[in-house]
Coordinates of C-alpha atoms (C1' of nucleotides) in Angstrom, one line a residue:
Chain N
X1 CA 212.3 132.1 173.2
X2 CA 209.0 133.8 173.1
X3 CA 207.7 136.7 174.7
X4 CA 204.6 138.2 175.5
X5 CA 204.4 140.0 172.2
X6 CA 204.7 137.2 170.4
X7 CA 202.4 135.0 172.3
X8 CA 199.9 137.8 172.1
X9 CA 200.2 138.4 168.3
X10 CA 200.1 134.1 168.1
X11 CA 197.2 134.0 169.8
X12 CA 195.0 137.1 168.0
X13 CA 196.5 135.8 164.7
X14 CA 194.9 132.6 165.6
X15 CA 191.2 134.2 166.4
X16 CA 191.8 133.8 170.6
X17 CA 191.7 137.1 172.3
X18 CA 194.9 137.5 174.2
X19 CA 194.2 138.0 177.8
X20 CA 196.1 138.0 180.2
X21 CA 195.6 134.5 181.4
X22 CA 196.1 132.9 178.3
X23 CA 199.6 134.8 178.3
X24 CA 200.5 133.4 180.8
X25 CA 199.4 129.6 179.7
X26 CA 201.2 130.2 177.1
X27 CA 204.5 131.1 178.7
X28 CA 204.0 128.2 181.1
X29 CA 203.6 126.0 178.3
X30 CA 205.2 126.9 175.5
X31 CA 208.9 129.0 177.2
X32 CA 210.0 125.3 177.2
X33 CA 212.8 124.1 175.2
X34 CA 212.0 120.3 176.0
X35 CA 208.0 119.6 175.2
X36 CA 206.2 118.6 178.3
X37 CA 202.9 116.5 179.1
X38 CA 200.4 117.2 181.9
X39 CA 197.1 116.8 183.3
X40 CA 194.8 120.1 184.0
X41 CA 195.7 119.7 188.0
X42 CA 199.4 119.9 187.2
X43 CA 199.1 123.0 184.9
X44 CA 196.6 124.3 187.6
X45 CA 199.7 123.8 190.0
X46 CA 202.7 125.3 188.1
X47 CA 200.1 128.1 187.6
X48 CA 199.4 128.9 191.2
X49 CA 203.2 128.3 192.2
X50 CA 204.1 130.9 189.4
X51 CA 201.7 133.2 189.4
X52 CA 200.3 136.1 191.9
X53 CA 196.9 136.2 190.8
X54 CA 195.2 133.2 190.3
X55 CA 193.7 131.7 187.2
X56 CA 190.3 129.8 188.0
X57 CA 189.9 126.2 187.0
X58 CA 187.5 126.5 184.8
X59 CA 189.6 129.1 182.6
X60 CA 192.0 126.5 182.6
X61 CA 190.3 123.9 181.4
X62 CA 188.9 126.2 178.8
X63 CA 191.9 127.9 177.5
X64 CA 193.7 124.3 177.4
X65 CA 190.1 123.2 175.1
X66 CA 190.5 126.0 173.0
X67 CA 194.6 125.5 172.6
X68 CA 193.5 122.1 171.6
X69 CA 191.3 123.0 168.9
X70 CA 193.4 125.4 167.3
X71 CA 196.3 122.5 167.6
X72 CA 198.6 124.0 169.9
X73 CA 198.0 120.9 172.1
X74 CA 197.6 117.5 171.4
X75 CA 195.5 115.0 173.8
X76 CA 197.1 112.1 174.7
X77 CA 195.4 108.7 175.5
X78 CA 196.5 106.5 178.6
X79 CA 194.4 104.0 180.1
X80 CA 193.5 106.8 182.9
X81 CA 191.2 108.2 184.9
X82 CA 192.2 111.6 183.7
X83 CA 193.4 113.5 180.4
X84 CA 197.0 114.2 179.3
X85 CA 198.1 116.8 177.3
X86 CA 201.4 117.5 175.2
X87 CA 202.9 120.0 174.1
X88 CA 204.6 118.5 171.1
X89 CA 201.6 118.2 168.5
X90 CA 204.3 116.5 165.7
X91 CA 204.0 112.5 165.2
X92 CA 205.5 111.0 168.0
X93 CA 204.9 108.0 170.3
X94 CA 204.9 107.6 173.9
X95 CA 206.6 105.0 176.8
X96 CA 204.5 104.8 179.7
X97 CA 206.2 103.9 182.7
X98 CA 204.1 101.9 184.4
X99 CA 206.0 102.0 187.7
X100 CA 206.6 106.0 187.6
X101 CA 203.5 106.4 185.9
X102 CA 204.9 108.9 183.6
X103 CA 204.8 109.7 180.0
X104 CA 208.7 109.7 178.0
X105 CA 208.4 110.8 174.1
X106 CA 209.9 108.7 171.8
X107 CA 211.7 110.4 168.7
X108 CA 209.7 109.6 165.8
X109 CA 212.9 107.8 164.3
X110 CA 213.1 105.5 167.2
X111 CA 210.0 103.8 165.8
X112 CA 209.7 102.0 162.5
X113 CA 207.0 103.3 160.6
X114 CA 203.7 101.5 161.8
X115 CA 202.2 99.7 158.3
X116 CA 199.1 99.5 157.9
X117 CA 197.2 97.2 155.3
X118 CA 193.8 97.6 155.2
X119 CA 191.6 100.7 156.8
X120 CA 187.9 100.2 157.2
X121 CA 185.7 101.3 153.9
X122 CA 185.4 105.0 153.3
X123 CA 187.8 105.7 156.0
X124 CA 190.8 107.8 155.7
X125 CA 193.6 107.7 158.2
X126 CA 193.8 110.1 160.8
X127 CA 196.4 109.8 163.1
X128 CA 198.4 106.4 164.5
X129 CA 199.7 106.2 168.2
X130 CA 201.6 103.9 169.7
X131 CA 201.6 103.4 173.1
X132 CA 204.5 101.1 174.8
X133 CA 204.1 100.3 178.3
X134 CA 207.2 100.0 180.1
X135 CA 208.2 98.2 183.6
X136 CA 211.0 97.7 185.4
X137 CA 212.7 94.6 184.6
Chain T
X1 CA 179.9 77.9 173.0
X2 CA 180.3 77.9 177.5
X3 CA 177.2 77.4 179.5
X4 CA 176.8 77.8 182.7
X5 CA 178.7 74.8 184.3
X6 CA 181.5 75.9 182.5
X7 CA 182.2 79.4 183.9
X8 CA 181.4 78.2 187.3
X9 CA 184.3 75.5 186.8
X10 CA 186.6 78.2 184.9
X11 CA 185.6 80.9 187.9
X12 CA 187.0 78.4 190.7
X13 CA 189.8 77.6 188.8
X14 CA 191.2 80.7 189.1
X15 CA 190.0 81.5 192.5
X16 CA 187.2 83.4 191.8
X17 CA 183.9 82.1 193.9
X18 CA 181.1 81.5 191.5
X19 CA 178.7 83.8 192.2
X20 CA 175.5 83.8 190.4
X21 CA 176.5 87.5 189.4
X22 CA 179.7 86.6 188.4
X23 CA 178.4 84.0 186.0
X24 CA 175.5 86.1 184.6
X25 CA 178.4 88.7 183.6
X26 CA 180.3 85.6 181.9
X27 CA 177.6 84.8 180.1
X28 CA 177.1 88.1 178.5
X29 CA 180.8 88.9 178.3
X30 CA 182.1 85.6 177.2
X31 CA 179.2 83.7 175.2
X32 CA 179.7 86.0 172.0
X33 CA 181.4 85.1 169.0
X34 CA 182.7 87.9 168.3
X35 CA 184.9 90.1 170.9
X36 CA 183.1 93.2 172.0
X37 CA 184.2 96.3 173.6
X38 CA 181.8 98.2 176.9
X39 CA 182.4 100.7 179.2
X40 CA 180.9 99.9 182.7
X41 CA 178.1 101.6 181.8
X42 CA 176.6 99.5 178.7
X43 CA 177.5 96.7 180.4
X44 CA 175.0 97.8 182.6
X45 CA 173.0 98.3 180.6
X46 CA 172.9 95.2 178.7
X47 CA 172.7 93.1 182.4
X48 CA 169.7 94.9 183.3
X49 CA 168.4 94.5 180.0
X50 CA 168.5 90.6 179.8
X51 CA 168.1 90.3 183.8
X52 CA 165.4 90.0 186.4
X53 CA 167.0 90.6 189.7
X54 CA 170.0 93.5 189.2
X55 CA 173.3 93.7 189.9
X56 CA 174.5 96.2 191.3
X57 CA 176.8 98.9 190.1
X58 CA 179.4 98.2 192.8
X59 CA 179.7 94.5 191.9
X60 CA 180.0 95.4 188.2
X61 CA 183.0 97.2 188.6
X62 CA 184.2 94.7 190.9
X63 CA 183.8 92.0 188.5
X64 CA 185.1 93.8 185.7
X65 CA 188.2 94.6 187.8
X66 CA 188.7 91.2 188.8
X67 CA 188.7 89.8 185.2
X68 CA 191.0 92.6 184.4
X69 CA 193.5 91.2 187.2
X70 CA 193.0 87.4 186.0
X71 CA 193.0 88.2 182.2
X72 CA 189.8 87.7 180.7
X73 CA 189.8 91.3 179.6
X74 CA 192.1 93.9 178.4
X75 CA 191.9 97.6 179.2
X76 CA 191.7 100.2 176.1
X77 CA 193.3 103.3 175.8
X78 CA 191.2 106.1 173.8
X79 CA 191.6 109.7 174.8
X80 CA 188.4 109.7 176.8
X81 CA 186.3 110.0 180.0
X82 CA 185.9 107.1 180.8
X83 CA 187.4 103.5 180.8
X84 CA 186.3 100.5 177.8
X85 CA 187.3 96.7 178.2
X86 CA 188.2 94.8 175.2
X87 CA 187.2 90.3 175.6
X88 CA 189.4 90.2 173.3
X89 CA 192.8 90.2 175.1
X90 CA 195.3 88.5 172.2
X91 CA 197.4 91.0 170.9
X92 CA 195.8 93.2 168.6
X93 CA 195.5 97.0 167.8
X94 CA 192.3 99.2 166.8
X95 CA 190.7 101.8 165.0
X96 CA 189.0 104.1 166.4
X97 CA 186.4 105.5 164.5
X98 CA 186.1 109.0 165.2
X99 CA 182.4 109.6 163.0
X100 CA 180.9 106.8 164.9
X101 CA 183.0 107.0 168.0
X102 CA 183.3 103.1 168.1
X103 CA 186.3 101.0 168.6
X104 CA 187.4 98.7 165.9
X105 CA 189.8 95.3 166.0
X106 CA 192.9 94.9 163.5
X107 CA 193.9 91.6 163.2
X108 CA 197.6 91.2 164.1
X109 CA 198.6 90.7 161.0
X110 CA 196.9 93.4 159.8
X111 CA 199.8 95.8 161.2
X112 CA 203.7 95.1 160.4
X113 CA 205.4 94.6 164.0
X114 CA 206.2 98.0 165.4
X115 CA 209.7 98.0 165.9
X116 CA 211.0 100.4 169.0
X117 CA 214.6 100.9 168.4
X118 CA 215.6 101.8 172.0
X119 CA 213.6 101.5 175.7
X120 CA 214.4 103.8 178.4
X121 CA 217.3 102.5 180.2
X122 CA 216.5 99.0 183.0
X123 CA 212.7 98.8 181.3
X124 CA 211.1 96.4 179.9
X125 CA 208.4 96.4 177.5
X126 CA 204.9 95.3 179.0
X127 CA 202.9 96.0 175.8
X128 CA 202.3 97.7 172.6
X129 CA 199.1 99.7 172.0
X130 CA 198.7 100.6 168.4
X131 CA 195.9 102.8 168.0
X132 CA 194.1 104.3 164.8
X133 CA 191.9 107.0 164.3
X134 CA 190.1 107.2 161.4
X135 CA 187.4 109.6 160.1
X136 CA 185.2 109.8 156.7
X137 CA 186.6 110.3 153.7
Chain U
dT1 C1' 189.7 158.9 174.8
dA2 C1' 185.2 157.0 176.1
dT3 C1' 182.1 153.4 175.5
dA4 C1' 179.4 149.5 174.0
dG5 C1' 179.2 144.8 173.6
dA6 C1' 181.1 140.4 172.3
dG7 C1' 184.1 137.5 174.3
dA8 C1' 186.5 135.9 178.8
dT9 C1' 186.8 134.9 183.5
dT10 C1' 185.1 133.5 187.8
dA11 C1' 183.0 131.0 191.7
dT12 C1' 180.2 127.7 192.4
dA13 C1' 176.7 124.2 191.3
dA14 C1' 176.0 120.2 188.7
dC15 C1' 177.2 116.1 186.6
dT16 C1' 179.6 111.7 185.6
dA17 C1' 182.7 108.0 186.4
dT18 C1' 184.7 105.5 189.9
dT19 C1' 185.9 104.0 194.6
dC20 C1' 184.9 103.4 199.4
dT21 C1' 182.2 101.8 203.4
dA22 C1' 179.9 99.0 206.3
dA23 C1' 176.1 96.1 206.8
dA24 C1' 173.8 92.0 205.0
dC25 C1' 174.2 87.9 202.4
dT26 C1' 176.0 83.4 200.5
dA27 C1' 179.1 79.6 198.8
dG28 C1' 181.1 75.9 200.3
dA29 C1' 184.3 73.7 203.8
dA30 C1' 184.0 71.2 207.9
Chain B
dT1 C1' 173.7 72.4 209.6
dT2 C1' 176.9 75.8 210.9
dC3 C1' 180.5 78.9 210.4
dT4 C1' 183.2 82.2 208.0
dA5 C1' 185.7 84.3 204.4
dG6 C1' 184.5 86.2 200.4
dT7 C1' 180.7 88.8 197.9
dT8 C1' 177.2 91.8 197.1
dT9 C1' 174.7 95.9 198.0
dA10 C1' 173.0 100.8 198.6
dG11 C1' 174.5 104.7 199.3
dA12 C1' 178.1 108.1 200.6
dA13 C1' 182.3 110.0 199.2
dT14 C1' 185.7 111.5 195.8
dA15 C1' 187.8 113.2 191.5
dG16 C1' 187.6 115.0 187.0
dT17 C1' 185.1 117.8 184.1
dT18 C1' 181.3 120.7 182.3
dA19 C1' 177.5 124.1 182.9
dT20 C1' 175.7 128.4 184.7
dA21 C1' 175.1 133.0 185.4
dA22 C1' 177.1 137.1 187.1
dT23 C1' 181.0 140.0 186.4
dC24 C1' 184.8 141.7 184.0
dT25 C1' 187.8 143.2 180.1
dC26 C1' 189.5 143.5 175.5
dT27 C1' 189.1 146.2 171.5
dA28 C1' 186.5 148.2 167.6
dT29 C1' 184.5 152.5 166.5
dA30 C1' 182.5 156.8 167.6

DNA sequence: TATAGAGATTATAACTATTCTAAACTAGAA
DNA sequence: TTCTAGTTTAGAATAGTTATAATCTCTATA
């Protein structure tokens, strides 16, 4: 389990000045022992039901950018109207349940390696995701 | 190669009044011969391109929506803004070419099966999105 | 310890994609 | 030809995100 030291020291080691708001991102995201996914309104929420003093939006949606760049996030791509965000940046696929409309990870053992047999000229390989869609049966 | 009798015919058939927008948007969607992927906004673009009177932006959604619904096109997942539409709605996977930020087709065969061990418990899947990124060498 | 200034935060405006609304229009059945 | 349900339309409304510009705060260094 972290603490603010630690996240502090992470986040200075990594070029990000630690402020207090990005501490507390930090707890919020990363204090988890299961990885979790969200959109920037659900962090906003979880922020303002933890938190005293509130975090504006847009220092949310920059301190989740700049999390993502240094790869402390990974984007996540549904067929949406707004972005999803995980917390578990390791290769790993996602379910979608279509009727909850939520997001399970799926070990990367449970899938068989995806085998690809030709990649476009002068192209490397950057990352594969698979996306199943689930529904009720 | 469908003219204009034809998608009128194919429009009815799946209850879809032929409407002189409607086919104008077949013609450009479905008269290629080769699958191509749009957002909303080049398909605009193209229509008001290669058309006198307008459509509007309303009915361009509408249409592309409706096709959705009936299966003429296929919604694509990349971790974006906004939503692209795929004619080609066989199975199949992509690249997505991160440099050029443009969407690719694999053949089916081109990627082994994915094989998902397990699905969450009463699902069933709906689909499998496998999806690429590549980037320059 | 005080302070300067780069880097962050903030409220709010602006922008983009998409959906909604309600009025006007039209395909096609009768 | 007439009627009407289904369509189209312009524009308003909404949601997600980015930009702006003023204010604030870390932290290096004097």
């Amino acid at each position: 389990m972290s603490n603010i030291k630690d996240f502090s020291s992470k986040l200075r080691n990594s070029g990000l000045r630690p402020t207090k708001q990005r501490i507390k991102i930090c707890e919020i995201l990363f204090n988890k022992e299961k990885t979790f996914h969200f959109s920037i309104n659900e962090l906003a929420q979880i922020i303002s039901k933890e938190t005293v003093d509130k975090i504006s939006l847009a220092t949310i949606y920059n301190t989740v950018q700049a999390f993502l760049k240094k790869g402390y996030l990974k984007e996540i791509s549904i067929n949406s109207d707004k972005s999803y965000y995980d917390t578990n940046t390791t290769n790993h696929h996602h379910f979608y349940d279509e009727d909850k409309k939520e997001l399970i990870d799926i070990d990367y053992e449970e899938v068989e390696p995806v085998i690809v047999k030709k990649v476009p000229p002068s192209k490397k390989i950057k990352s594969i995701e698979v996306l199943i869609k689930v529904q009720n049966r």
